[in-house]
């Protein structure tokens, strides 16, 4: 039996989807607290009177109790990128493909909740904020650094001396966004 090109494409697409699903499910499992995964806690948000949306107090406490064990997951989530194909399918064709902005948001809320316990991640976050080719990743990394940690400030000030003008520019932008 000879397969038509369309059938071959469908078979290959199904195999690719199966591999992606397998990779997603076979990775390390998220840390949990009181029976909820890290990502479930990071989805518990509330508005504030001043306007910004923040984690609920219970969610923030849960993330703090999970502690540094959350860092590898948060770093992975902050740097997730969307392919041009998935963006086109979602925005131009209207196919509801979930984009990674949800994961990047979880990452930045997680880093904010960890506070000083996120210090081991600061060098990598600074690197993403300064050098990522993806503007969404740069933004998520920058927003994850907004707690004005001394190590972040030190690394960003050092980046102002870079020979690369884009890195100097990005360092100045990130420094300007840090909260006192």
PDB file of C-alpha atoms in Angstrom:
ATOM      1  CA  UNK A   1       0.000   0.000   0.000  1.00  0.00           C
ATOM      2  CA  UNK A   2       1.403   3.323  -1.034  1.00  0.00           C
ATOM      3  CA  UNK A   3       0.754   6.357   1.175  1.00  0.00           C
ATOM      4  CA  UNK A   4      -0.239   9.671  -0.321  1.00  0.00           C
ATOM      5  CA  UNK A   5       1.814  12.757   0.591  1.00  0.00           C
ATOM      6  CA  UNK A   6      -1.011  14.079   2.766  1.00  0.00           C
ATOM      7  CA  UNK A   7      -1.169  10.799   4.692  1.00  0.00           C
ATOM      8  CA  UNK A   8       2.599  10.875   5.206  1.00  0.00           C
ATOM      9  CA  UNK A   9       2.405  14.413   6.557  1.00  0.00           C
ATOM     10  CA  UNK A  10      -0.344  13.400   8.984  1.00  0.00           C
ATOM     11  CA  UNK A  11       1.666  10.396  10.193  1.00  0.00           C
ATOM     12  CA  UNK A  12       4.826  12.467  10.666  1.00  0.00           C
ATOM     13  CA  UNK A  13       2.860  15.194  12.486  1.00  0.00           C
ATOM     14  CA  UNK A  14       1.311  12.597  14.808  1.00  0.00           C
ATOM     15  CA  UNK A  15       4.740  11.133  15.559  1.00  0.00           C
ATOM     16  CA  UNK A  16       6.189  14.575  16.294  1.00  0.00           C
ATOM     17  CA  UNK A  17       3.278  15.362  18.630  1.00  0.00           C
ATOM     18  CA  UNK A  18       3.770  12.013  20.397  1.00  0.00           C
ATOM     19  CA  UNK A  19       7.484  12.700  20.908  1.00  0.00           C
ATOM     20  CA  UNK A  20       6.808  16.219  22.228  1.00  0.00           C
ATOM     21  CA  UNK A  21       4.178  14.887  24.622  1.00  0.00           C
ATOM     22  CA  UNK A  22       6.495  12.120  25.795  1.00  0.00           C
ATOM     23  CA  UNK A  23       9.340  14.596  26.425  1.00  0.00           C
ATOM     24  CA  UNK A  24       6.992  16.906  28.353  1.00  0.00           C
ATOM     25  CA  UNK A  25       5.640  14.098  30.514  1.00  0.00           C
ATOM     26  CA  UNK A  26       8.955  12.351  31.103  1.00  0.00           C
ATOM     27  CA  UNK A  27      10.792  15.395  32.461  1.00  0.00           C
ATOM     28  CA  UNK A  28      11.374  15.897  36.165  1.00  0.00           C
ATOM     29  CA  UNK A  29       8.183  16.419  38.101  1.00  0.00           C
ATOM     30  CA  UNK A  30       7.458  19.810  39.592  1.00  0.00           C
ATOM     31  CA  UNK A  31       7.935  20.300  43.305  1.00  0.00           C
ATOM     32  CA  UNK A  32       4.730  20.304  45.325  1.00  0.00           C
ATOM     33  CA  UNK A  33       3.441  21.806  48.543  1.00  0.00           C
ATOM     34  CA  UNK A  34       0.301  20.627  50.335  1.00  0.00           C
ATOM     35  CA  UNK A  35      -0.673  18.496  47.347  1.00  0.00           C
ATOM     36  CA  UNK A  36      -0.420  21.260  44.717  1.00  0.00           C
ATOM     37  CA  UNK A  37       2.289  21.570  42.095  1.00  0.00           C
ATOM     38  CA  UNK A  38       4.437  24.680  41.771  1.00  0.00           C
ATOM     39  CA  UNK A  39       2.591  25.752  38.604  1.00  0.00           C
ATOM     40  CA  UNK A  40      -0.785  25.343  40.331  1.00  0.00           C
ATOM     41  CA  UNK A  41       0.354  27.639  43.145  1.00  0.00           C
ATOM     42  CA  UNK A  42       1.664  30.162  40.617  1.00  0.00           C
ATOM     43  CA  UNK A  43      -1.750  30.317  38.953  1.00  0.00           C
ATOM     44  CA  UNK A  44      -3.373  31.541  42.192  1.00  0.00           C
ATOM     45  CA  UNK A  45      -3.377  35.304  41.717  1.00  0.00           C
ATOM     46  CA  UNK A  46      -5.412  38.269  42.859  1.00  0.00           C
ATOM     47  CA  UNK A  47      -5.664  41.937  41.908  1.00  0.00           C
ATOM     48  CA  UNK A  48      -4.475  44.593  44.339  1.00  0.00           C
ATOM     49  CA  UNK A  49      -6.086  47.979  45.070  1.00  0.00           C
ATOM     50  CA  UNK A  50      -3.142  49.667  43.338  1.00  0.00           C
ATOM     51  CA  UNK A  51      -3.783  47.661  40.186  1.00  0.00           C
ATOM     52  CA  UNK A  52      -1.109  44.997  39.676  1.00  0.00           C
ATOM     53  CA  UNK A  53      -1.972  41.335  39.909  1.00  0.00           C
ATOM     54  CA  UNK A  54       0.003  39.388  42.512  1.00  0.00           C
ATOM     55  CA  UNK A  55       0.053  35.894  43.939  1.00  0.00           C
ATOM     56  CA  UNK A  56      -2.365  35.187  46.747  1.00  0.00           C
ATOM     57  CA  UNK A  57      -0.730  35.249  50.176  1.00  0.00           C
ATOM     58  CA  UNK A  58      -1.173  31.483  50.464  1.00  0.00           C
ATOM     59  CA  UNK A  59       0.429  30.894  47.051  1.00  0.00           C
ATOM     60  CA  UNK A  60       3.359  33.184  47.852  1.00  0.00           C
ATOM     61  CA  UNK A  61       3.953  31.335  51.128  1.00  0.00           C
ATOM     62  CA  UNK A  62       3.764  27.960  49.347  1.00  0.00           C
ATOM     63  CA  UNK A  63       6.360  29.046  46.767  1.00  0.00           C
ATOM     64  CA  UNK A  64       8.654  30.278  49.557  1.00  0.00           C
ATOM     65  CA  UNK A  65       8.302  26.937  51.312  1.00  0.00           C
ATOM     66  CA  UNK A  66       9.137  25.089  48.103  1.00  0.00           C
ATOM     67  CA  UNK A  67      12.199  27.337  48.050  1.00  0.00           C
ATOM     68  CA  UNK A  68      15.264  26.936  45.834  1.00  0.00           C
ATOM     69  CA  UNK A  69      13.955  23.584  44.575  1.00  0.00           C
ATOM     70  CA  UNK A  70      11.700  25.691  42.317  1.00  0.00           C
ATOM     71  CA  UNK A  71      14.565  27.547  40.607  1.00  0.00           C
ATOM     72  CA  UNK A  72      15.317  25.082  37.757  1.00  0.00           C
ATOM     73  CA  UNK A  73      11.644  25.018  36.802  1.00  0.00           C
ATOM     74  CA  UNK A  74      11.272  28.795  37.009  1.00  0.00           C
ATOM     75  CA  UNK A  75      14.373  29.339  34.850  1.00  0.00           C
ATOM     76  CA  UNK A  76      13.046  26.898  32.276  1.00  0.00           C
ATOM     77  CA  UNK A  77       9.666  28.614  32.218  1.00  0.00           C
ATOM     78  CA  UNK A  78      11.055  32.154  31.919  1.00  0.00           C
ATOM     79  CA  UNK A  79      13.075  31.231  28.834  1.00  0.00           C
ATOM     80  CA  UNK A  80      10.373  29.351  26.932  1.00  0.00           C
ATOM     81  CA  UNK A  81       9.935  30.724  23.442  1.00  0.00           C
ATOM     82  CA  UNK A  82       7.178  30.464  20.879  1.00  0.00           C
ATOM     83  CA  UNK A  83       7.938  29.332  17.351  1.00  0.00           C
ATOM     84  CA  UNK A  84       6.964  31.603  14.497  1.00  0.00           C
ATOM     85  CA  UNK A  85       4.678  28.827  13.277  1.00  0.00           C
ATOM     86  CA  UNK A  86       2.753  28.570  16.543  1.00  0.00           C
ATOM     87  CA  UNK A  87       2.417  32.354  16.735  1.00  0.00           C
ATOM     88  CA  UNK A  88       1.106  32.478  13.161  1.00  0.00           C
ATOM     89  CA  UNK A  89      -1.350  29.647  13.760  1.00  0.00           C
ATOM     90  CA  UNK A  90      -2.690  31.379  16.841  1.00  0.00           C
ATOM     91  CA  UNK A  91      -2.877  34.977  15.670  1.00  0.00           C
ATOM     92  CA  UNK A  92      -3.371  34.757  11.909  1.00  0.00           C
ATOM     93  CA  UNK A  93      -5.334  31.546  11.486  1.00  0.00           C
ATOM     94  CA  UNK A  94      -7.119  31.608  14.841  1.00  0.00           C
ATOM     95  CA  UNK A  95      -6.121  28.121  16.000  1.00  0.00           C
ATOM     96  CA  UNK A  96      -6.086  28.208  19.823  1.00  0.00           C
ATOM     97  CA  UNK A  97      -2.513  27.021  20.408  1.00  0.00           C
ATOM     98  CA  UNK A  98      -1.324  27.823  23.932  1.00  0.00           C
ATOM     99  CA  UNK A  99       1.691  30.084  23.846  1.00  0.00           C
ATOM    100  CA  UNK A 100       4.487  30.098  26.376  1.00  0.00           C
ATOM    101  CA  UNK A 101       3.570  33.495  27.842  1.00  0.00           C
ATOM    102  CA  UNK A 102       1.633  31.607  30.534  1.00  0.00           C
ATOM    103  CA  UNK A 103       4.797  29.737  31.512  1.00  0.00           C
ATOM    104  CA  UNK A 104       6.930  32.892  31.417  1.00  0.00           C
ATOM    105  CA  UNK A 105       4.411  34.606  33.718  1.00  0.00           C
ATOM    106  CA  UNK A 106       4.554  31.669  36.133  1.00  0.00           C
ATOM    107  CA  UNK A 107       8.334  31.938  36.144  1.00  0.00           C
ATOM    108  CA  UNK A 108       8.417  35.623  36.963  1.00  0.00           C
ATOM    109  CA  UNK A 109       5.738  35.327  39.673  1.00  0.00           C
ATOM    110  CA  UNK A 110       7.745  32.468  41.157  1.00  0.00           C
ATOM    111  CA  UNK A 111      10.968  34.471  41.261  1.00  0.00           C
ATOM    112  CA  UNK A 112       9.179  37.422  42.841  1.00  0.00           C
ATOM    113  CA  UNK A 113       7.718  35.128  45.507  1.00  0.00           C
ATOM    114  CA  UNK A 114      11.101  33.543  46.250  1.00  0.00           C
ATOM    115  CA  UNK A 115      12.705  36.927  46.861  1.00  0.00           C
ATOM    116  CA  UNK A 116      16.275  36.563  48.154  1.00  0.00           C
ATOM    117  CA  UNK A 117      16.038  32.754  47.942  1.00  0.00           C
ATOM    118  CA  UNK A 118      16.196  33.208  44.145  1.00  0.00           C
ATOM    119  CA  UNK A 119      19.773  34.539  44.343  1.00  0.00           C
ATOM    120  CA  UNK A 120      21.320  31.440  42.676  1.00  0.00           C
ATOM    121  CA  UNK A 121      19.251  32.207  39.556  1.00  0.00           C
ATOM    122  CA  UNK A 122      20.253  35.866  39.257  1.00  0.00           C
ATOM    123  CA  UNK A 123      23.296  35.397  36.979  1.00  0.00           C
ATOM    124  CA  UNK A 124      21.235  33.360  34.513  1.00  0.00           C
ATOM    125  CA  UNK A 125      18.317  35.818  34.655  1.00  0.00           C
ATOM    126  CA  UNK A 126      20.687  38.732  33.987  1.00  0.00           C
ATOM    127  CA  UNK A 127      22.144  36.799  31.046  1.00  0.00           C
ATOM    128  CA  UNK A 128      18.648  36.225  29.617  1.00  0.00           C
ATOM    129  CA  UNK A 129      17.645  39.851  30.177  1.00  0.00           C
ATOM    130  CA  UNK A 130      20.726  41.119  28.369  1.00  0.00           C
ATOM    131  CA  UNK A 131      21.357  38.597  25.616  1.00  0.00           C
ATOM    132  CA  UNK A 132      18.233  36.651  24.677  1.00  0.00           C
ATOM    133  CA  UNK A 133      17.175  37.060  21.061  1.00  0.00           C
ATOM    134  CA  UNK A 134      13.546  36.710  22.144  1.00  0.00           C
ATOM    135  CA  UNK A 135      12.033  39.966  23.440  1.00  0.00           C
ATOM    136  CA  UNK A 136       9.412  38.055  25.465  1.00  0.00           C
ATOM    137  CA  UNK A 137      12.163  36.132  27.259  1.00  0.00           C
ATOM    138  CA  UNK A 138      14.092  39.361  27.860  1.00  0.00           C
ATOM    139  CA  UNK A 139      10.978  40.940  29.339  1.00  0.00           C
ATOM    140  CA  UNK A 140      10.186  37.976  31.589  1.00  0.00           C
ATOM    141  CA  UNK A 141      13.774  37.812  32.828  1.00  0.00           C
ATOM    142  CA  UNK A 142      13.840  41.574  33.447  1.00  0.00           C
ATOM    143  CA  UNK A 143      10.566  41.443  35.361  1.00  0.00           C
ATOM    144  CA  UNK A 144      11.915  38.526  37.390  1.00  0.00           C
ATOM    145  CA  UNK A 145      14.796  40.757  38.523  1.00  0.00           C
ATOM    146  CA  UNK A 146      12.686  43.618  39.823  1.00  0.00           C
ATOM    147  CA  UNK A 147      13.447  42.953  43.492  1.00  0.00           C
ATOM    148  CA  UNK A 148      16.661  45.022  43.235  1.00  0.00           C
ATOM    149  CA  UNK A 149      18.930  42.278  44.594  1.00  0.00           C
ATOM    150  CA  UNK A 150      22.521  43.538  45.080  1.00  0.00           C
ATOM    151  CA  UNK A 151      23.951  40.729  42.910  1.00  0.00           C
ATOM    152  CA  UNK A 152      21.645  41.678  40.026  1.00  0.00           C
ATOM    153  CA  UNK A 153      22.639  45.330  40.339  1.00  0.00           C
ATOM    154  CA  UNK A 154      26.347  44.381  40.415  1.00  0.00           C
ATOM    155  CA  UNK A 155      26.079  42.184  37.294  1.00  0.00           C
ATOM    156  CA  UNK A 156      24.059  44.800  35.430  1.00  0.00           C
ATOM    157  CA  UNK A 157      26.525  47.575  36.300  1.00  0.00           C
ATOM    158  CA  UNK A 158      29.343  45.342  35.030  1.00  0.00           C
ATOM    159  CA  UNK A 159      27.362  44.832  31.802  1.00  0.00           C
ATOM    160  CA  UNK A 160      27.373  48.608  31.276  1.00  0.00           C
ATOM    161  CA  UNK A 161      31.106  48.204  30.504  1.00  0.00           C
ATOM    162  CA  UNK A 162      30.514  45.623  27.742  1.00  0.00           C
ATOM    163  CA  UNK A 163      31.996  46.183  24.294  1.00  0.00           C
ATOM    164  CA  UNK A 164      28.626  45.213  22.823  1.00  0.00           C
ATOM    165  CA  UNK A 165      26.406  48.329  22.574  1.00  0.00           C
ATOM    166  CA  UNK A 166      23.202  46.247  22.652  1.00  0.00           C
ATOM    167  CA  UNK A 167      24.234  44.642  25.956  1.00  0.00           C
ATOM    168  CA  UNK A 168      25.067  48.082  27.409  1.00  0.00           C
ATOM    169  CA  UNK A 169      21.688  49.395  26.251  1.00  0.00           C
ATOM    170  CA  UNK A 170      19.814  46.395  27.694  1.00  0.00           C
ATOM    171  CA  UNK A 171      21.710  46.675  30.990  1.00  0.00           C
ATOM    172  CA  UNK A 172      20.725  50.340  31.299  1.00  0.00           C
ATOM    173  CA  UNK A 173      17.088  49.473  30.544  1.00  0.00           C
ATOM    174  CA  UNK A 174      17.006  46.697  33.137  1.00  0.00           C
ATOM    175  CA  UNK A 175      18.688  48.890  35.763  1.00  0.00           C
ATOM    176  CA  UNK A 176      16.076  51.550  35.081  1.00  0.00           C
ATOM    177  CA  UNK A 177      13.274  49.071  35.780  1.00  0.00           C
ATOM    178  CA  UNK A 178      14.582  47.799  39.116  1.00  0.00           C
ATOM    179  CA  UNK A 179      12.487  48.774  42.100  1.00  0.00           C
ATOM    180  CA  UNK A 180      14.195  50.581  44.996  1.00  0.00           C
TER     181      UNK A 180
END
